[in-house]
């Protein structure tokens, strides 16, 4: 009998006045939790990163070589290497090419950005994906100053790059694969 009484009390509709009073009590006593504050901070930080990434993606056009040859693309990767050295970073550079045009460039930023994943090849893949507005880089080839490490080769595999080349003159390293 007690359960039925409790159920009847809980199912009883609130009067308008009691509903407003209950809502007012909830609204005035709300205290944000640590989780909700962290969620708000993370949302704001991610929005700032997205705005920055969008601005970087449309920032500067890529200088194209006069001739669309593998040697010219390897030379551009060497220019990226020189830029990395000038910035005080490791001596690596890479470019991503699609249909005879460079669509992404990468300069090693491991030391300067304090980011162990900022290899030149990773930076070139990110740049190409941002500029092309897709994560599918099918039909693209990468030219780097040295053979890609396992992390970069895996990233090239997941980005669906067709072939990888390294050195000057460029040696064909084949299609990227998971090791």
Coordinates of N, CA, C and O in Angstrom, one line a residue:
X1 N 0.8 -1.2 0.0 CA 0.0 0.0 0.0 C 0.9 1.3 0.0 O 0.5 2.2 -0.6
X2 N 2.0 1.2 0.7 CA 2.9 2.4 0.8 C 3.5 2.7 -0.6 O 3.6 3.9 -1.0
X3 N 3.8 1.7 -1.4 CA 4.3 2.0 -2.8 C 3.3 2.7 -3.6 O 3.6 3.6 -4.3
X4 N 2.1 2.3 -3.6 CA 1.0 2.9 -4.3 C 0.8 4.3 -3.9 O 0.6 5.2 -4.8
X5 N 0.9 4.6 -2.6 CA 0.8 6.0 -2.2 C 1.9 6.9 -2.7 O 1.7 8.0 -3.2
X6 N 3.1 6.4 -2.6 CA 4.3 7.1 -3.1 C 4.2 7.4 -4.6 O 4.5 8.4 -5.1
X7 N 3.8 6.3 -5.3 CA 3.6 6.4 -6.7 C 2.6 7.5 -7.1 O 2.7 8.3 -8.0
X8 N 1.5 7.5 -6.4 CA 0.4 8.4 -6.6 C 0.9 9.9 -6.3 O 0.5 10.8 -7.1
X9 N 1.7 10.0 -5.3 CA 2.2 11.4 -5.0 C 3.2 11.9 -6.1 O 3.1 13.0 -6.5
X10 N 4.1 11.0 -6.5 CA 5.0 11.3 -7.5 C 4.4 11.6 -8.9 O 4.9 12.4 -9.6
X11 N 3.3 10.9 -9.2 CA 2.6 11.1 -10.5 C 1.7 12.3 -10.5 O 1.2 12.6 -11.6
X12 N 1.5 12.9 -9.3 CA 0.5 14.0 -9.3 C 1.1 15.2 -10.0 O 2.3 15.6 -9.9
X13 N 0.3 15.8 -10.9 CA 0.8 16.9 -11.7 C 1.1 18.1 -10.8 O 0.4 18.3 -9.8
X14 N 2.1 18.9 -11.1 CA 2.4 20.1 -10.4 C 1.5 21.3 -10.8 O 1.2 21.4 -12.0
X15 N 1.2 22.1 -9.9 CA 0.5 23.3 -10.2 C 1.5 24.2 -10.9 O 2.7 24.1 -10.8
X16 N 1.0 25.2 -11.6 CA 1.9 26.2 -12.3 C 2.8 26.9 -11.3 O 4.0 27.0 -11.6
X17 N 2.3 27.3 -10.2 CA 3.1 28.0 -9.2 C 4.2 27.1 -8.7 O 5.3 27.6 -8.5
X18 N 3.9 25.8 -8.4 CA 4.9 25.0 -7.8 C 5.9 24.6 -8.9 O 7.1 24.5 -8.6
X19 N 5.5 24.5 -10.2 CA 6.5 24.3 -11.2 C 7.5 25.4 -11.4 O 8.7 25.3 -11.5
X20 N 6.9 26.7 -11.3 CA 7.8 27.9 -11.5 C 8.7 27.9 -10.3 O 9.9 28.2 -10.4
X21 N 8.2 27.6 -9.1 CA 9.1 27.7 -7.9 C 10.2 26.6 -8.0 O 11.3 26.9 -7.7
X22 N 9.9 25.4 -8.4 CA 10.9 24.4 -8.6 C 11.9 24.8 -9.6 O 13.1 24.7 -9.4
X23 N 11.5 25.3 -10.7 CA 12.4 25.8 -11.8 C 13.3 26.9 -11.3 O 14.5 26.9 -11.5
X24 N 12.8 27.9 -10.5 CA 13.5 29.0 -10.0 C 14.6 28.5 -9.0 O 15.7 29.0 -9.0
X25 N 14.2 27.5 -8.2 CA 15.2 27.0 -7.2 C 16.4 26.3 -8.0 O 17.5 26.5 -7.6
X26 N 16.1 25.6 -9.0 CA 17.1 24.9 -9.8 C 18.0 25.9 -10.5 O 19.2 25.8 -10.6
X27 N 17.4 26.9 -11.1 CA 18.1 27.9 -11.9 C 19.0 28.8 -11.0 O 20.1 29.2 -11.4
X28 N 18.6 29.1 -9.8 CA 19.4 30.0 -8.9 C 20.5 29.3 -8.1 O 21.4 29.9 -7.6
X29 N 20.3 28.0 -8.0 CA 21.3 27.2 -7.2 C 22.3 26.4 -8.1 O 23.1 25.7 -7.6
X30 N 22.3 26.7 -9.4 CA 23.2 25.9 -10.3 C 24.6 26.4 -10.0 O 25.0 27.5 -10.0
X31 N 25.5 25.4 -9.8 CA 26.9 25.7 -9.6 C 27.6 24.8 -10.6 O 27.4 23.6 -10.6
X32 N 28.4 25.4 -11.5 CA 29.1 24.6 -12.5 C 30.1 23.6 -11.8 O 30.8 23.9 -10.9
X33 N 30.1 22.4 -12.4 CA 31.0 21.4 -11.9 C 32.4 21.5 -12.6 O 32.5 22.2 -13.6
X34 N 33.3 20.9 -12.0 CA 34.7 20.9 -12.7 C 34.6 20.3 -14.1 O 35.2 20.9 -15.0
X35 N 33.8 19.3 -14.3 CA 33.7 18.7 -15.6 C 33.1 19.7 -16.6 O 33.5 19.8 -17.7
X36 N 32.0 20.4 -16.2 CA 31.4 21.3 -17.1 C 32.3 22.5 -17.5 O 32.4 23.0 -18.6
X37 N 33.1 23.0 -16.5 CA 34.1 24.0 -16.7 C 35.2 23.6 -17.7 O 35.6 24.3 -18.6
X38 N 35.7 22.3 -17.5 CA 36.7 21.8 -18.4 C 36.2 21.6 -19.8 O 36.8 21.8 -20.8
X39 N 34.9 21.1 -19.9 CA 34.3 21.0 -21.2 C 34.2 22.3 -21.9 O 34.5 22.4 -23.1
X40 N 33.8 23.3 -21.2 CA 33.7 24.7 -21.8 C 35.1 25.1 -22.3 O 35.2 25.7 -23.4
X41 N 36.1 24.9 -21.4 CA 37.4 25.4 -21.8 C 38.0 24.6 -23.0 O 38.6 25.2 -23.9
X42 N 37.7 23.3 -23.0 CA 38.2 22.5 -24.2 C 37.4 22.9 -25.5 O 38.1 23.0 -26.5
X43 N 36.2 23.2 -25.4 CA 35.4 23.6 -26.6 C 36.0 25.0 -27.1 O 36.2 25.1 -28.3
X44 N 36.3 25.9 -26.2 CA 36.9 27.2 -26.6 C 38.3 27.0 -27.2 O 38.6 27.6 -28.3
X45 N 39.1 26.1 -26.6 CA 40.4 25.8 -27.2 C 40.3 25.2 -28.5 O 41.1 25.6 -29.5
X46 N 39.5 24.2 -28.7 CA 39.3 23.5 -30.0 C 38.8 24.5 -31.1 O 39.3 24.4 -32.2
X47 N 37.9 25.4 -30.7 CA 37.4 26.4 -31.7 C 38.6 27.3 -32.1 O 38.7 27.6 -33.3
X48 N 39.4 27.7 -31.1 CA 40.6 28.6 -31.5 C 41.5 27.8 -32.4 O 42.1 28.4 -33.4
X49 N 41.8 26.5 -32.2 CA 42.7 25.8 -33.0 C 42.1 25.6 -34.4 O 42.8 25.7 -35.4
X50 N 40.8 25.4 -34.5 CA 40.1 25.2 -35.8 C 40.2 26.5 -36.6 O 40.5 26.5 -37.8
X51 N 40.0 27.7 -35.9 CA 40.1 29.0 -36.6 C 41.6 29.2 -37.1 O 41.8 29.6 -38.2
X52 N 42.5 28.8 -36.3 CA 44.0 29.0 -36.6 C 44.3 28.1 -37.8 O 45.0 28.5 -38.7
X53 N 43.9 26.9 -37.7 CA 44.2 25.9 -38.8 C 43.6 26.4 -40.1 O 44.2 26.2 -41.2
X54 N 42.3 26.9 -40.1 CA 41.7 27.4 -41.3 C 42.4 28.6 -41.9 O 42.6 28.7 -43.1
X55 N 42.9 29.4 -41.0 CA 43.7 30.6 -41.5 C 45.0 30.2 -42.1 O 45.4 30.7 -43.1
X56 N 45.6 29.2 -41.5 CA 46.9 28.7 -42.0 C 46.7 28.0 -43.3 O 47.6 28.1 -44.2
X57 N 45.6 27.3 -43.5 CA 45.3 26.6 -44.7 C 45.2 27.5 -45.9 O 45.5 27.1 -47.0
X58 N 44.7 28.7 -45.8 CA 44.5 29.6 -46.9 C 45.6 30.7 -46.9 O 45.4 31.7 -47.6
X59 N 46.6 30.5 -46.1 CA 47.6 31.7 -46.0 C 48.4 32.0 -47.2 O 48.2 33.0 -47.8
X60 N 49.2 31.1 -47.6 CA 50.2 31.4 -48.7 C 50.1 30.4 -49.8 O 50.0 29.2 -49.6
X61 N 50.1 30.9 -51.1 CA 50.2 30.0 -52.2 C 51.5 29.3 -52.2 O 52.5 29.8 -51.8
X62 N 51.6 28.1 -52.8 CA 52.8 27.3 -52.9 C 53.5 27.7 -54.2 O 52.9 27.7 -55.3
X63 N 54.8 27.9 -54.1 CA 55.6 28.2 -55.3 C 55.8 26.9 -56.1 O 56.3 25.9 -55.5
X64 N 55.5 27.0 -57.3 CA 55.6 25.8 -58.2 C 56.9 25.9 -59.0 O 57.3 26.9 -59.4
X65 N 57.5 24.7 -59.2 CA 58.7 24.7 -60.0 C 58.3 25.0 -61.5 O 57.2 24.8 -61.9
X66 N 59.3 25.4 -62.3 CA 59.1 25.7 -63.7 C 58.7 24.5 -64.5 O 57.8 24.6 -65.3
X67 N 59.4 23.4 -64.2 CA 59.0 22.1 -64.8 C 58.5 21.2 -63.8 O 59.0 21.1 -62.7
X68 N 57.5 20.4 -64.2 CA 56.9 19.5 -63.3 C 57.6 18.1 -63.4 O 57.0 17.2 -64.0
X69 N 58.8 18.0 -62.9 CA 59.6 16.8 -63.0 C 59.9 16.3 -61.6 O 60.0 17.1 -60.7
X70 N 60.2 15.0 -61.5 CA 60.6 14.5 -60.2 C 61.8 15.2 -59.6 O 61.9 15.4 -58.4
X71 N 62.8 15.6 -60.5 CA 64.0 16.3 -60.0 C 63.6 17.6 -59.5 O 64.1 18.1 -58.4
X72 N 62.7 18.3 -60.1 CA 62.3 19.6 -59.6 C 61.5 19.5 -58.3 O 61.7 20.4 -57.4
X73 N 60.7 18.5 -58.1 CA 60.0 18.3 -56.8 C 61.0 17.9 -55.7 O 60.9 18.4 -54.6
X74 N 62.0 17.1 -56.0 CA 63.1 16.8 -55.0 C 63.8 18.0 -54.7 O 64.2 18.2 -53.5
X75 N 64.1 18.9 -55.6 CA 64.8 20.2 -55.3 C 64.0 21.0 -54.4 O 64.5 21.7 -53.5
X76 N 62.6 21.0 -54.6 CA 61.8 21.8 -53.7 C 61.8 21.2 -52.3 O 61.8 22.0 -51.3
X77 N 61.9 19.9 -52.2 CA 62.0 19.3 -50.8 C 63.3 19.7 -50.2 O 63.4 19.9 -49.0
X78 N 64.4 19.8 -51.0 CA 65.7 20.3 -50.5 C 65.6 21.7 -50.0 O 66.2 22.1 -49.0
X79 N 64.8 22.5 -50.7 CA 64.6 23.9 -50.2 C 63.9 23.9 -48.9 O 64.2 24.8 -48.0
X80 N 62.9 23.0 -48.7 CA 62.2 22.9 -47.4 C 63.2 22.5 -46.3 O 63.2 23.0 -45.2
X81 N 64.2 21.6 -46.7 CA 65.2 21.2 -45.8 C 66.1 22.4 -45.3 O 66.3 22.5 -44.1
X82 N 66.4 23.2 -46.3 CA 67.3 24.4 -46.0 C 66.5 25.3 -45.0 O 67.1 25.9 -44.1
X83 N 65.2 25.5 -45.3 CA 64.4 26.3 -44.4 C 64.3 25.8 -43.0 O 64.4 26.5 -42.0
X84 N 64.2 24.4 -42.9 CA 64.2 23.8 -41.5 C 65.6 24.1 -40.8 O 65.6 24.4 -39.6
X85 N 66.7 24.0 -41.5 CA 68.0 24.3 -40.9 C 68.0 25.8 -40.5 O 68.5 26.1 -39.4
X86 N 67.6 26.7 -41.3 CA 67.6 28.1 -41.0 C 66.7 28.4 -39.7 O 67.1 29.3 -38.9
X87 N 65.7 27.6 -39.5 CA 64.8 27.8 -38.4 C 65.4 27.2 -37.1 O 64.8 27.3 -36.0
X88 N 66.5 26.4 -37.3 CA 67.1 25.8 -36.1 C 66.5 24.4 -35.8 O 66.5 24.0 -34.7
X89 N 66.0 23.8 -36.8 CA 65.4 22.5 -36.6 C 66.2 21.4 -37.3 O 67.2 21.6 -37.9
X90 N 65.6 20.1 -37.3 CA 66.3 19.0 -38.0 C 66.3 19.2 -39.5 O 65.3 19.8 -40.0
X91 N 67.2 18.7 -40.1 CA 67.4 18.9 -41.6 C 66.6 17.9 -42.4 O 67.1 17.0 -43.1
X92 N 65.2 18.2 -42.4 CA 64.3 17.4 -43.2 C 63.3 18.3 -43.9 O 62.9 19.3 -43.3
X93 N 62.9 17.9 -45.1 CA 61.9 18.6 -45.9 C 61.1 17.7 -46.7 O 61.6 16.6 -47.1
X94 N 59.9 18.0 -47.1 CA 59.1 17.1 -47.9 C 58.0 18.0 -48.7 O 57.6 19.0 -48.2
X95 N 57.6 17.4 -49.8 CA 56.4 18.0 -50.5 C 55.5 16.9 -51.0 O 55.9 15.8 -51.2
X96 N 54.2 17.3 -51.1 CA 53.2 16.3 -51.7 C 52.8 16.9 -53.0 O 52.5 18.1 -53.1
X97 N 52.8 16.0 -54.0 CA 52.5 16.4 -55.4 C 51.3 15.7 -55.9 O 51.1 14.5 -55.7
X98 N 50.4 16.4 -56.6 CA 49.2 15.8 -57.3 C 49.1 16.4 -58.7 O 49.1 17.6 -58.8
X99 N 49.0 15.6 -59.7 CA 48.9 16.0 -61.1 C 49.9 17.1 -61.5 O 49.6 18.1 -62.1
X100 N 51.2 16.9 -61.1 CA 52.2 17.7 -61.5 C 52.3 19.1 -60.8 O 53.0 19.9 -61.2
X101 N 51.5 19.2 -59.7 CA 51.6 20.5 -58.9 C 51.8 20.1 -57.4 O 51.2 19.1 -56.9
X102 N 52.6 20.9 -56.7 CA 52.8 20.7 -55.3 C 51.6 21.2 -54.6 O 51.1 22.4 -54.7
X103 N 51.0 20.3 -53.8 CA 49.8 20.7 -53.0 C 50.0 20.8 -51.5 O 49.1 21.2 -50.8
X104 N 51.2 20.4 -51.1 CA 51.5 20.4 -49.7 C 53.0 20.5 -49.5 O 53.8 19.8 -50.2
X105 N 53.5 21.3 -48.5 CA 54.9 21.4 -48.2 C 55.1 21.1 -46.7 O 54.2 21.4 -45.9
X106 N 56.2 20.6 -46.3 CA 56.5 20.3 -44.9 C 57.9 20.6 -44.6 O 58.9 20.2 -45.3
X107 N 58.1 21.3 -43.5 CA 59.4 21.6 -42.9 C 59.4 20.9 -41.5 O 58.5 21.1 -40.8
X108 N 60.5 20.3 -41.2 CA 60.6 19.6 -39.9 C 60.4 20.7 -38.8 O 61.1 21.8 -38.8
X109 N 59.6 20.4 -37.8 CA 59.3 21.3 -36.7 C 59.4 20.6 -35.4 O 58.8 21.1 -34.4
X110 N 60.1 19.5 -35.3 CA 60.2 18.7 -34.1 C 60.8 19.5 -33.0 O 60.3 19.5 -31.8
X111 N 61.9 20.2 -33.2 CA 62.6 21.0 -32.2 C 61.9 22.3 -31.9 O 61.6 22.7 -30.8
X112 N 61.6 23.0 -33.0 CA 61.0 24.4 -32.8 C 59.6 24.4 -32.2 O 59.3 25.3 -31.4
X113 N 58.8 23.4 -32.5 CA 57.4 23.3 -32.0 C 57.4 22.4 -30.8 O 56.3 22.2 -30.2
X114 N 58.5 21.7 -30.4 CA 58.5 20.8 -29.3 C 57.4 19.7 -29.5 O 56.7 19.4 -28.6
X115 N 57.3 19.2 -30.8 CA 56.3 18.2 -31.1 C 57.0 17.1 -31.8 O 57.5 17.2 -32.9
X116 N 57.1 15.9 -31.1 CA 57.8 14.8 -31.7 C 57.1 14.2 -33.0 O 57.8 13.4 -33.7
X117 N 55.9 14.6 -33.3 CA 55.3 14.1 -34.5 C 55.4 15.1 -35.7 O 54.8 14.9 -36.7
X118 N 56.0 16.2 -35.5 CA 56.1 17.3 -36.5 C 57.2 17.0 -37.5 O 58.0 17.9 -37.9
X119 N 57.3 15.8 -38.0 CA 58.3 15.5 -39.0 C 57.9 16.2 -40.3 O 56.7 16.5 -40.5
X120 N 58.8 16.4 -41.2 CA 58.6 17.1 -42.5 C 57.5 16.4 -43.3 O 56.6 17.0 -43.9
X121 N 57.5 15.1 -43.3 CA 56.5 14.3 -44.1 C 55.2 14.5 -43.5 O 54.2 14.6 -44.2
X122 N 55.1 14.4 -42.2 CA 53.8 14.6 -41.5 C 53.2 16.0 -41.8 O 52.0 16.2 -42.0
X123 N 54.1 17.0 -41.7 CA 53.7 18.4 -42.0 C 53.2 18.5 -43.4 O 52.2 19.3 -43.7
X124 N 53.9 17.9 -44.3 CA 53.5 18.0 -45.8 C 52.1 17.3 -46.0 O 51.3 17.9 -46.7
X125 N 51.9 16.2 -45.3 CA 50.6 15.5 -45.5 C 49.5 16.4 -44.8 O 48.4 16.5 -45.4
X126 N 49.8 17.0 -43.7 CA 48.8 17.8 -43.0 C 48.5 19.0 -43.9 O 47.3 19.4 -44.1
X127 N 49.5 19.6 -44.5 CA 49.3 20.8 -45.3 C 48.5 20.5 -46.6 O 47.6 21.2 -46.9
X128 N 48.8 19.3 -47.2 CA 48.1 18.9 -48.4 C 46.6 18.6 -48.1 O 45.7 19.1 -48.8
X129 N 46.4 17.9 -47.0 CA 45.0 17.6 -46.6 C 44.2 18.9 -46.3 O 43.1 19.0 -46.6
X130 N 44.9 19.9 -45.6 CA 44.2 21.2 -45.3 C 43.9 22.0 -46.6 O 42.8 22.5 -46.7
X131 N 44.9 22.0 -47.5 CA 44.7 22.8 -48.7 C 43.7 22.2 -49.6 O 42.9 22.9 -50.3
X132 N 43.7 20.8 -49.7 CA 42.7 20.1 -50.6 C 41.4 19.9 -49.9 O 40.5 19.4 -50.5
X133 N 41.3 20.2 -48.6 CA 40.1 20.0 -47.8 C 39.6 18.5 -47.9 O 38.4 18.3 -48.0
X134 N 40.6 17.6 -47.8 CA 40.2 16.2 -47.7 C 41.3 15.4 -47.0 O 42.5 15.8 -47.1
X135 N 41.0 14.3 -46.4 CA 42.0 13.5 -45.8 C 42.4 12.3 -46.8 O 43.3 11.6 -46.5
X136 N 41.7 12.3 -47.9 CA 42.0 11.3 -48.9 C 43.0 11.9 -50.0 O 42.5 12.7 -50.8
X137 N 44.2 11.5 -49.9 CA 45.2 12.1 -50.9 C 45.5 11.1 -52.0 O 46.7 11.0 -52.4
X138 N 44.5 10.3 -52.4 CA 44.7 9.4 -53.5 C 45.3 10.1 -54.7 O 44.8 11.2 -55.0
X139 N 46.2 9.5 -55.4 CA 46.8 10.1 -56.6 C 48.0 11.0 -56.3 O 48.6 11.5 -57.2
X140 N 48.3 11.2 -55.0 CA 49.4 12.1 -54.7 C 50.7 11.3 -54.5 O 50.6 10.1 -54.1
X141 N 51.8 12.0 -54.6 CA 53.1 11.4 -54.4 C 53.9 12.3 -53.5 O 53.7 13.5 -53.5
X142 N 54.7 11.7 -52.6 CA 55.5 12.5 -51.7 C 57.0 12.4 -52.1 O 57.5 11.4 -52.4
X143 N 57.6 13.6 -52.0 CA 59.1 13.7 -52.3 C 59.7 14.2 -51.0 O 59.3 15.3 -50.5
X144 N 60.6 13.5 -50.4 CA 61.3 13.9 -49.2 C 62.8 13.9 -49.3 O 63.3 13.3 -50.3
X145 N 63.4 14.5 -48.4 CA 64.9 14.6 -48.4 C 65.6 13.3 -48.0 O 66.7 13.1 -48.2
X146 N 64.8 12.5 -47.2 CA 65.3 11.2 -46.8 C 64.2 10.2 -46.8 O 63.0 10.6 -46.8
X147 N 64.5 8.9 -46.6 CA 63.4 7.9 -46.5 C 62.6 8.1 -45.3 O 63.1 8.5 -44.2
X148 N 61.3 8.0 -45.5 CA 60.3 8.2 -44.4 C 60.5 7.2 -43.2 O 60.7 6.0 -43.5
X149 N 60.3 7.7 -42.0 CA 60.4 6.8 -40.9 C 59.1 6.0 -40.8 O 58.1 6.3 -41.6
X150 N 59.0 5.0 -40.0 CA 57.7 4.2 -39.9 C 56.5 5.0 -39.6 O 55.4 4.7 -40.2
X151 N 56.6 6.0 -38.8 CA 55.4 6.8 -38.4 C 54.9 7.6 -39.7 O 53.7 7.6 -40.0
X152 N 55.9 8.2 -40.4 CA 55.5 9.0 -41.6 C 55.0 8.1 -42.7 O 54.1 8.5 -43.4
X153 N 55.6 6.9 -42.8 CA 55.1 6.0 -43.9 C 53.7 5.5 -43.5 O 52.9 5.4 -44.4
X154 N 53.4 5.3 -42.3 CA 52.1 4.9 -41.9 C 51.1 6.0 -42.1 O 50.0 5.7 -42.6
X155 N 51.5 7.2 -41.9 CA 50.6 8.4 -42.1 C 50.3 8.5 -43.6 O 49.2 8.7 -44.1
X156 N 51.4 8.2 -44.5 CA 51.2 8.3 -45.9 C 50.3 7.2 -46.4 O 49.5 7.3 -47.3
X157 N 50.4 6.0 -45.7 CA 49.5 4.9 -46.1 C 48.1 5.2 -45.8 O 47.2 5.0 -46.6
X158 N 47.8 5.8 -44.6 CA 46.4 6.1 -44.2 C 45.9 7.3 -45.0 O 44.7 7.4 -45.2
X159 N 46.8 8.1 -45.5 CA 46.3 9.2 -46.3 C 46.1 8.8 -47.8 O 45.7 9.5 -48.6
X160 N 46.5 7.5 -48.0 CA 46.4 6.9 -49.4 C 47.3 7.5 -50.4 O 46.9 7.6 -51.6
X161 N 48.5 7.9 -50.1 CA 49.4 8.4 -51.1 C 49.8 7.3 -52.0 O 49.9 6.1 -51.6
X162 N 50.0 7.6 -53.3 CA 50.3 6.6 -54.3 C 51.7 6.1 -54.1 O 52.0 4.9 -54.1
X163 N 52.7 7.0 -54.1 CA 54.1 6.6 -54.1 C 54.9 7.6 -53.2 O 54.5 8.7 -53.0
X164 N 56.1 7.1 -52.8 CA 57.0 8.0 -52.0 C 58.4 7.9 -52.7 O 58.8 6.9 -53.2
X165 N 59.0 9.1 -52.7 CA 60.3 9.2 -53.3 C 61.2 9.9 -52.2 O 60.8 10.8 -51.5
X166 N 62.5 9.6 -52.3 CA 63.4 10.2 -51.3 C 64.8 10.5 -51.9 O 65.2 9.8 -52.9
X167 N 65.4 11.5 -51.4 CA 66.8 11.9 -51.9 C 66.8 12.8 -53.1 O 65.8 13.2 -53.6
X168 N 68.0 13.1 -53.5 CA 68.2 13.9 -54.7 C 69.4 13.3 -55.4 O 70.5 13.3 -54.9
X169 N 69.3 12.8 -56.6 CA 68.0 12.6 -57.4 C 67.0 11.7 -56.7 O 67.5 10.8 -55.9
X170 N 65.7 11.8 -56.9 CA 64.8 11.1 -56.2 C 64.8 9.6 -56.5 O 64.8 9.2 -57.7
X171 N 64.9 8.8 -55.5 CA 64.8 7.3 -55.6 C 63.3 6.9 -55.3 O 62.7 7.4 -54.4
X172 N 62.8 6.0 -56.0 CA 61.4 5.5 -55.8 C 61.4 4.6 -54.6 O 62.0 3.5 -54.7
X173 N 60.7 5.0 -53.6 CA 60.6 4.1 -52.4 C 59.4 3.2 -52.4 O 59.1 2.5 -51.5
X174 N 58.6 3.3 -53.5 CA 57.4 2.5 -53.6 C 56.2 3.1 -52.9 O 56.2 4.2 -52.4
X175 N 55.2 2.3 -52.9 CA 53.9 2.7 -52.2 C 54.1 2.6 -50.7 O 54.8 1.7 -50.2
X176 N 53.5 3.5 -50.0 CA 53.6 3.4 -48.5 C 52.9 2.2 -48.0 O 51.9 1.7 -48.5
X177 N 53.5 1.6 -46.9 CA 52.9 0.4 -46.3 C 53.1 0.5 -44.8 O 53.9 1.2 -44.3
X178 N 52.3 -0.3 -44.1 CA 52.4 -0.4 -42.7 C 53.5 -1.4 -42.3 O 53.6 -2.4 -42.9
X179 N 54.4 -1.0 -41.4 CA 55.5 -1.9 -41.0 C 55.2 -2.5 -39.7 O 54.6 -2.0 -38.8

